[in-house]
Amino acid sequence: MIPVIQLSNISKTFGGVRALINIDFEVMPGEVHCLAGENGCGKSTLIKIISGVYTPDPGANFTLMGQEHKTLSPAQARRIGVGVIWQDHALFPEMSVAENIAIESFVGLKSKLVRHKNIKDVAQKVCERLGVSFDLDAQVKTLPIAQKQLIAICRVLVSDARIVFMDEPTASLTQSETKHLLDVVRTLTAENVAVVFVSHRLAEVLEIADRVTVLRDGKKVGVYDASEMTLAKLTEKMTGLTINPAVVGQNLTKNETVLEVKQISRTGEYKDISFSIARGEVVGITGLLGAGRTELALSLFGMTRPEQGQIYLDGKAVKFKSNLEAISSGVAYVSEDRLSLGLIQDQSIENNLISTVLDKTIVCGGLLSFKKKKAIVGHWIKELSVKLGSTSDAISTLSGGNQQKVAIAKWLATKPKLLILDAPTVGVDIGAREGIFKIVRDLASKGLSILLISDEVSEVYFNSNRVLHMSNGCIQKEYVPARCNISELEDAIYGKNI
Amino acid sequence: MTKTNRKKIKRYMEGEVAGLSIFLIVIVIAFSLASPKFLTGANLSSMAIQLPELGLLTLAMLIPILSGGLNLSITYTANMSGLALAWTLQAFGGPEAGVEAFILGCVLAFSVGALSGFVIGFVVAYTKAHPILVSLSMMILMRGIGEFMSHGKDITGFPQFVQNIGQGEIGGIPIPLLVFIACAIVWHIILSRTRQGFGTYMLGSNIMATAYSGISTKRNLIILYTLSGLMCSVAGIIMLSRFNSVRVGHGESFLLITVLACFLGAVNPFGGFGRVVPVVLALIILQVLTSGLNILGSNQHLSTALWGIFLIAVMVLRWAWWRFSIKIK
Amino acid sequence: MEKIFKTHPIEAWLLIIIIATSAVLSMLSVQYFTLVNAFDLLNSISINVIFAVGLLVVLISGGIDISFAVAASVIQYVAFYVLSYLGGGNWFIGIIVAGGLGVILGAINAGLIHYFRIISIVVTIATFNIFFGLLMFLTKGVYLYDLPDWWANRVIIFEHEMANGTWAELTLPAVIMFGAISATWFLITYTSIGRQIYAFGDNPEGARRIGINVVAVQFIAYGWMGMMAGIGGLMQAHFMQEIVPNALIGRELDVLAAVVLGGATLGGGRGTVMGCVLGVLLMAIIQNGLNLLGVTPFAFKAIVGVIILLAITLSNVSFVELRAYLRMKRGQ
């Protein structure tokens, strides 16, 4: 068999920084190949080179579908059969499903006029091929995220792709949606289409992939058969570190209760939720996406109001009219969406950090004091050991892990009683995750109560005193990691077999 | 906007004051060499009298732009404020009206400005409608009410002391210029040293994230548009006293110039970044261009065209600098 | 009907408001629901509609154009001199010249936006000042009255004598308006570049990645706007039978308000020709109605302002949100 693509000696330099160094990469027809590596290891750069978006440094060799190419433009790459499903910016939300799927048939100067019926036919055919169905006239913005993902896959198939790159396709899918997506991937490989999978969910990577190419710091670590890999081995290859987790053993429920929630409900979001968190305790909430975890957190943070039930903070009943009241009562919330809600990406590190505690920098006369601001910022940067150039740099210049530290710091500065961490490791490198959890454990040992929300079962299992399993808006069961196995929890969430 | 883009923008924002100052010095030297009349007291004082009107309106435009919006109603809000003062003065006897009448009139003028801004802020905050549209309809509304009530006529006949405000001097400096300087300082302090200013920058970059941080974005939006409206009132009062008359539509052509001056002063068109000092420098440059060309025998219209060309030139230079800094990296 | 409310809520609402307003007006004034008045209305909105469909295309592409009204004035002057150089010209040559000049001015905006990566509002505010400043400087503000006969004389396409002896007349600008509407509708619905303009306005980064011709999108969007500005300018001079340098200044914001009322957004990717025409029509009907009811013209603008402010406020408060809000209140 001839490889679909065979690249050798690929390097890419961005203004002195070597993003990729002498990479060889090969994918066989009908293969599911996984590209693994931490953020910033060069995965995206490699995909952009193969799809013609970037030009590699001189000396690169491309062989695509058995033909050698000197240079590659995006249009050329598509014509040869390279299809990419980008993680973001892929779809046109205001346009119809059919147009989104068939858009490439009217882009370019092949046809000057658009026949709307043709477009629907093209879209219909691809949907049938994949065994999915949509309302083709619906506007894409009205659809749930899982369907959008499938639309993006359909689009790539319209142009008869021979190899499909999927950049974090499951990042925002629930488990059952992921299952469906993996079925689609299998349909593709049965048709001899190669699929290159980029994903941070290692378990699913190992399940679907035939081979794994691991990148680290722009260099290729190696190519491995997925059947020979284990989670721990793969993590080690990606980070170059070995991590041996241990569960949190203490039982702290006898401490005084900080948060108590009694039978709160909100239509369409969560139902009949009751639990409590004691001082210094970390309570984990896990469950599939759409289980109502974030919705629950937003109500505790005062962004929404429960329709029924009661929340008690330090034994006092509270009814927050807004998040301002929640904050002043000592609740802090680190959002799952760091890019658009957790931090203001354009603004400086110091302004982000200070945004929750502006009042503390006000001196007499109601003016802000730069000196106090600097002192507060300096304190927290040191406390959480955030690595940065200058505090006046935009926060977007930091790595995911350091951004997350700032996002936590800005809430710690408010001296909260209860810290809600919603998916704190999204977009954080595996190597840096441990640092975040070390902070979490330190905080808890100092007496802070923490509600840890995550869909990565192992994260809540290894870092919480108690774990609540949530699904369909309800709490199903409480687990104590010290007294149960992680597989018990996993089975409860995913069902026995994936 | 990509990450590197943002870093670049930040870098040349810092260099902006230097760049604008150098350009200002260059054109001042060029005009002084071209004409001996440029660096005379008469010309300088005429520049000092003309600058404040546009300057005050630009300050009114600046804060909404920083918040990621615009306030298109500034000129007519200024007119309406002027009308409020004019009617009060007329009701108390026109040229014979006393200081109390003037003070009452100013209170009314400020109320009109504040109300106009408050309504815009309120609608923007609570309906999330685009500020351009809200302020555009407020502009149409203000123009409509103004024309309806004044029937498009000039309103004149004010006491002498009102004229003195517009045309007088303190220590050789025209009063309008002093008012402008005071307002610019107040604006600078509000933006750099208060909760309101901090919140304005933050929500200009990302309003949802700002709300999540516990900053009341609704209150901030309402206050910032109200501040903008109040600054319009200052402009309206100064315009009344300088021309000794009020006409709806006066200063209409300033509207887009104020936006131009903000962009020239390195205010980010998307909001979140920009400072008072470079904007004031940009205003001085525009004024020097106008006065200089005027002395050389050109007219206002040619300077209008040159302002536009100048804005394009600055933007192209920023683009070229951005390209250049990518290359050398 | 329900389906229209789902797919095109803004158009449906505008239509309902227009019908309701018309019903009220025809009860209050006998003149309202007559052919004469209907044709008057069509004649009077024609120029704004021509501008509006041009602006619509730019808004869909994700940009904004503040300079088009001033560009129309510039084109009026330049076309006047070009046509007299060509020996007078006729309607055919006139439209070609005015449209062509418009495309050139639009291309200046597009070029600055595309090649120097300057955002459209900055560019068009700059060109607004450049166009207007140079126009006033070079013409010294003179009015032109001696238009060629074909240009200045009214062209009646269809007329009908009413029972009371008045004439219902449909004039050339109205016909050109229908041409502009159909052409724009065809462009954005049925041509591949038109759909690319939508796609680019909707998601510029995604559009680039799938290989949309961004240069073509920008030049066609602003070129189309320019062409409509030129033709609209030609019609405005025809309507007024004179060319006045500052006659159109300020029109840009009125047209913008109408187009946005019709459902286009400043974010791009949204807007229909239908909505845009209904937006202009609604504003014209309100003015027309106030006129027939004998309200002083000075009050027109204030009333129109209140209506737009209300429309914008209400259209942004969706009923779903309102219901959720009420539910939340109850839950407290």
XYZ file of C-alpha atoms in Angstrom, chain C:
332
model
C -47.142 32.026 8.230
C -45.622 30.574 11.357
C -42.708 29.413 9.288
C -42.033 32.923 8.033
C -41.990 34.139 11.629
C -39.373 31.560 12.401
C -37.126 32.054 9.408
C -37.618 35.780 8.805
C -38.989 37.258 12.011
C -37.855 40.809 11.309
C -39.392 40.958 7.849
C -42.620 39.498 9.194
C -42.802 42.036 12.002
C -42.038 44.933 9.690
C -44.751 43.793 7.322
C -47.271 43.584 10.155
C -46.324 47.022 11.444
C -46.543 48.470 7.926
C -49.982 46.948 7.396
C -51.163 48.121 10.802
C -49.814 51.635 10.260
C -51.402 51.745 6.811
C -54.734 50.595 8.200
C -54.686 53.338 10.830
C -53.606 55.957 8.320
C -56.258 55.046 5.780
C -58.870 55.477 8.476
C -57.492 58.842 9.512
C -56.884 60.233 6.047
C -58.898 59.582 2.912
C -55.912 60.444 0.763
C -53.703 57.718 2.176
C -55.080 54.673 0.472
C -55.038 56.076 -3.078
C -52.990 55.212 -6.131
C -51.678 58.772 -6.263
C -50.289 58.514 -2.768
C -48.910 55.017 -3.318
C -47.009 56.183 -6.390
C -45.809 59.296 -4.582
C -44.521 57.068 -1.845
C -42.689 54.822 -4.315
C -41.172 57.810 -6.101
C -40.026 59.361 -2.869
C -38.399 56.275 -1.362
C -36.637 55.264 -4.564
C -33.344 57.046 -3.913
C -33.040 55.841 -0.342
C -33.861 52.300 -1.410
C -31.157 52.396 -4.086
C -28.632 53.511 -1.459
C -30.001 51.016 1.031
C -29.588 47.891 -1.087
C -26.010 48.952 -1.782
C -25.311 49.466 1.897
C -26.976 46.136 2.635
C -24.331 44.273 0.641
C -21.545 46.002 2.572
C -23.200 45.250 5.905
C -23.648 41.595 4.938
C -19.941 41.405 4.145
C -19.261 42.506 7.713
C -18.232 46.071 6.895
C -19.789 49.483 7.064
C -19.692 52.413 4.660
C -20.170 55.937 5.981
C -18.863 57.598 2.810
C -21.472 56.598 0.240
C -23.733 59.647 0.434
C -20.808 62.024 -0.004
C -19.481 59.773 -2.769
C -22.853 60.180 -4.502
C -22.437 63.961 -4.418
C -18.919 63.688 -5.817
C -20.237 61.455 -8.593
C -22.977 63.945 -9.437
C -20.380 66.624 -10.125
C -17.900 64.415 -11.935
C -20.655 62.801 -13.999
C -21.958 66.234 -14.943
C -18.600 67.241 -16.377
C -17.887 63.867 -17.965
C -21.283 63.837 -19.625
C -20.929 67.351 -20.954
C -17.503 66.356 -22.268
C -19.165 63.412 -23.996
C -21.597 65.836 -25.603
C -24.555 65.564 -23.259
C -25.142 61.864 -23.065
C -28.411 60.098 -22.374
C -29.867 57.869 -19.661
C -27.929 54.826 -20.786
C -24.568 56.604 -20.818
C -25.512 58.447 -17.638
C -26.094 55.291 -15.667
C -22.924 53.691 -17.001
C -20.841 56.757 -16.124
C -22.365 57.292 -12.679
C -22.280 53.588 -11.838
C -18.713 53.276 -13.103
C -17.499 56.267 -11.110
C -19.192 54.751 -8.068
C -17.382 51.471 -8.564
C -14.083 53.368 -8.670
C -14.809 55.215 -5.415
C -15.976 51.961 -3.815
C -12.802 50.262 -4.976
C -10.746 52.935 -3.178
C -12.484 51.986 0.091
C -12.131 48.273 -0.602
C -8.453 48.602 -1.500
C -7.625 50.487 1.688
C -9.598 48.013 3.769
C -8.126 44.930 2.171
C -4.521 45.787 1.421
C -3.731 47.836 4.506
C -5.918 45.905 6.958
C -7.692 49.029 8.210
C -11.189 48.457 9.535
C -14.016 49.719 7.383
C -15.398 52.350 9.735
C -11.992 54.052 9.962
C -11.477 53.940 6.214
C -14.905 55.239 5.292
C -14.841 58.017 7.875
C -11.529 59.071 6.350
C -12.808 58.876 2.772
C -15.974 60.682 3.860
C -13.805 63.631 4.857
C -11.555 63.341 1.827
C -14.459 63.181 -0.636
C -16.401 65.972 1.010
C -13.403 68.214 1.610
C -12.130 67.893 -1.948
C -15.605 68.314 -3.407
C -16.230 71.560 -1.546
C -12.702 72.767 -2.175
C -12.663 72.090 -5.894
C -16.242 73.141 -6.695
C -16.156 76.014 -4.212
C -19.644 74.938 -3.310
C -21.340 76.099 -6.532
C -24.723 74.696 -7.445
C -25.269 73.276 -10.931
C -28.632 74.067 -12.508
C -27.964 73.580 -16.212
C -28.340 69.813 -16.330
C -28.856 68.261 -19.769
C -32.551 68.021 -20.673
C -32.703 64.245 -20.474
C -31.321 64.415 -16.982
C -33.480 67.196 -15.636
C -36.841 66.428 -17.261
C -39.172 64.153 -15.472
C -39.631 60.750 -17.065
C -43.032 59.246 -16.427
C -43.122 55.528 -16.963
C -46.750 54.947 -16.111
C -49.574 57.370 -15.504
C -53.206 57.104 -14.748
C -55.794 59.855 -14.394
C -57.893 59.526 -11.305
C -61.601 60.251 -11.052
C -60.940 63.601 -9.401
C -58.617 64.723 -12.149
C -55.293 64.213 -10.340
C -52.638 62.112 -12.002
C -51.007 59.061 -10.484
C -47.521 58.937 -11.902
C -44.743 56.409 -11.585
C -41.433 58.014 -12.493
C -38.060 56.760 -13.640
C -36.346 56.612 -10.191
C -39.022 54.191 -9.028
C -38.324 51.906 -11.961
C -34.580 52.117 -11.403
C -35.281 51.306 -7.770
C -36.988 48.071 -8.803
C -33.989 47.306 -10.994
C -31.595 47.884 -8.096
C -33.701 45.721 -5.791
C -33.851 42.800 -8.223
C -30.186 43.024 -9.144
C -29.103 43.047 -5.504
C -31.470 40.228 -4.664
C -30.042 38.201 -7.524
C -26.472 39.019 -6.482
C -26.790 37.940 -2.881
C -29.093 34.969 -3.408
C -28.100 33.346 -6.645
C -24.510 34.162 -7.464
C -21.642 32.278 -6.012
C -19.833 35.496 -5.088
C -22.994 36.712 -3.357
C -23.099 33.662 -1.126
C -19.395 34.108 -0.483
C -20.123 37.652 0.703
C -22.566 36.187 3.230
C -20.078 33.539 4.270
C -17.270 36.064 4.656
C -19.435 38.380 6.757
C -20.599 35.469 8.856
C -17.191 33.992 9.623
C -14.176 35.706 8.007
C -11.602 33.292 9.387
C -13.574 30.247 8.266
C -14.092 31.836 4.872
C -10.370 32.308 4.445
C -9.691 28.717 5.381
C -12.017 27.253 2.813
C -10.425 29.428 0.174
C -13.030 32.141 -0.371
C -11.710 34.864 -2.601
C -11.486 37.600 0.015
C -10.232 40.249 -2.411
C -13.194 39.669 -4.704
C -15.620 39.756 -1.795
C -14.326 43.123 -0.566
C -14.144 44.749 -3.985
C -17.559 43.517 -5.056
C -19.228 44.534 -1.793
C -17.815 48.079 -1.785
C -17.976 48.311 -5.568
C -21.662 47.402 -5.462
C -22.229 50.016 -2.770
C -20.357 52.551 -4.905
C -22.353 51.684 -8.002
C -25.616 52.118 -6.115
C -24.326 55.389 -4.660
C -23.560 56.604 -8.208
C -26.937 55.600 -9.591
C -28.708 56.965 -6.530
C -26.820 60.233 -6.950
C -27.819 60.436 -10.604
C -31.459 59.897 -9.600
C -31.312 62.426 -6.791
C -30.025 65.107 -9.186
C -32.792 64.120 -11.600
C -35.384 64.368 -8.858
C -34.211 67.773 -7.640
C -33.247 69.002 -11.140
C -30.097 70.515 -9.720
C -26.829 69.465 -8.156
C -26.036 70.796 -4.697
C -22.747 69.750 -3.077
C -24.075 69.177 0.417
C -27.539 67.940 -0.512
C -26.830 64.347 0.418
C -24.610 64.802 3.430
C -26.186 63.227 6.499
C -28.196 60.830 4.366
C -25.758 58.014 5.178
C -26.935 57.731 8.762
C -30.642 57.811 7.860
C -30.138 55.032 5.333
C -28.036 53.076 7.797
C -30.800 53.308 10.385
C -33.375 52.056 7.867
C -31.238 49.137 6.703
C -30.535 48.046 10.241
C -34.212 48.400 11.085
C -34.689 45.891 8.265
C -32.637 43.277 10.036
C -29.076 43.695 8.771
C -26.526 43.770 11.563
C -23.232 45.535 11.972
C -21.612 42.173 12.640
C -22.141 40.903 9.103
C -23.638 37.746 7.639
C -27.216 38.848 8.122
C -29.779 40.833 6.207
C -32.176 40.407 3.341
C -33.208 42.664 0.469
C -36.812 42.299 1.585
C -36.092 43.492 5.118
C -33.982 46.347 3.865
C -36.742 47.619 1.530
C -39.373 47.235 4.246
C -37.167 49.202 6.645
C -36.962 52.154 4.247
C -40.649 51.831 3.422
C -41.731 51.895 7.053
C -39.827 55.088 7.718
C -41.265 56.660 4.565
C -44.827 55.606 5.429
C -44.553 57.173 8.850
C -43.322 60.457 7.352
C -45.944 60.282 4.628
C -48.658 59.611 7.192
C -47.560 62.455 9.432
C -47.583 64.693 6.397
C -51.105 63.699 5.422
C -52.275 64.167 8.978
C -51.027 67.733 8.861
C -48.250 67.376 11.440
C -45.610 70.075 11.075
C -42.553 68.817 9.176
C -40.338 69.971 12.035
C -41.808 67.215 14.199
C -41.240 64.430 11.653
C -37.712 63.671 12.622
C -38.424 63.618 16.315
C -41.229 61.120 15.798
C -39.120 58.994 13.455
C -36.350 59.062 16.064
C -38.693 57.828 18.775
C -39.938 55.047 16.509
C -36.452 53.824 15.599
C -35.371 53.952 19.220
C -38.416 51.905 20.216
C -37.948 49.492 17.321
C -34.317 48.873 18.194
C -35.115 48.494 21.860
C -37.993 46.118 21.252
C -36.325 44.059 18.545
C -33.486 43.312 20.930
C -35.733 42.152 23.712
C -36.860 38.809 22.434
C -39.988 37.280 23.803
C -38.158 34.153 24.837
C -35.866 36.224 27.044
C -38.806 38.172 28.386
C -40.557 34.962 29.356
C -37.414 33.604 30.976
C -37.055 36.866 32.889
C -40.623 36.725 34.164
C -40.146 33.121 35.184
C -37.017 34.063 37.046
C -38.879 36.851 38.860
C -41.516 34.396 39.924
C -38.875 31.958 41.080
C -37.472 34.457 43.527
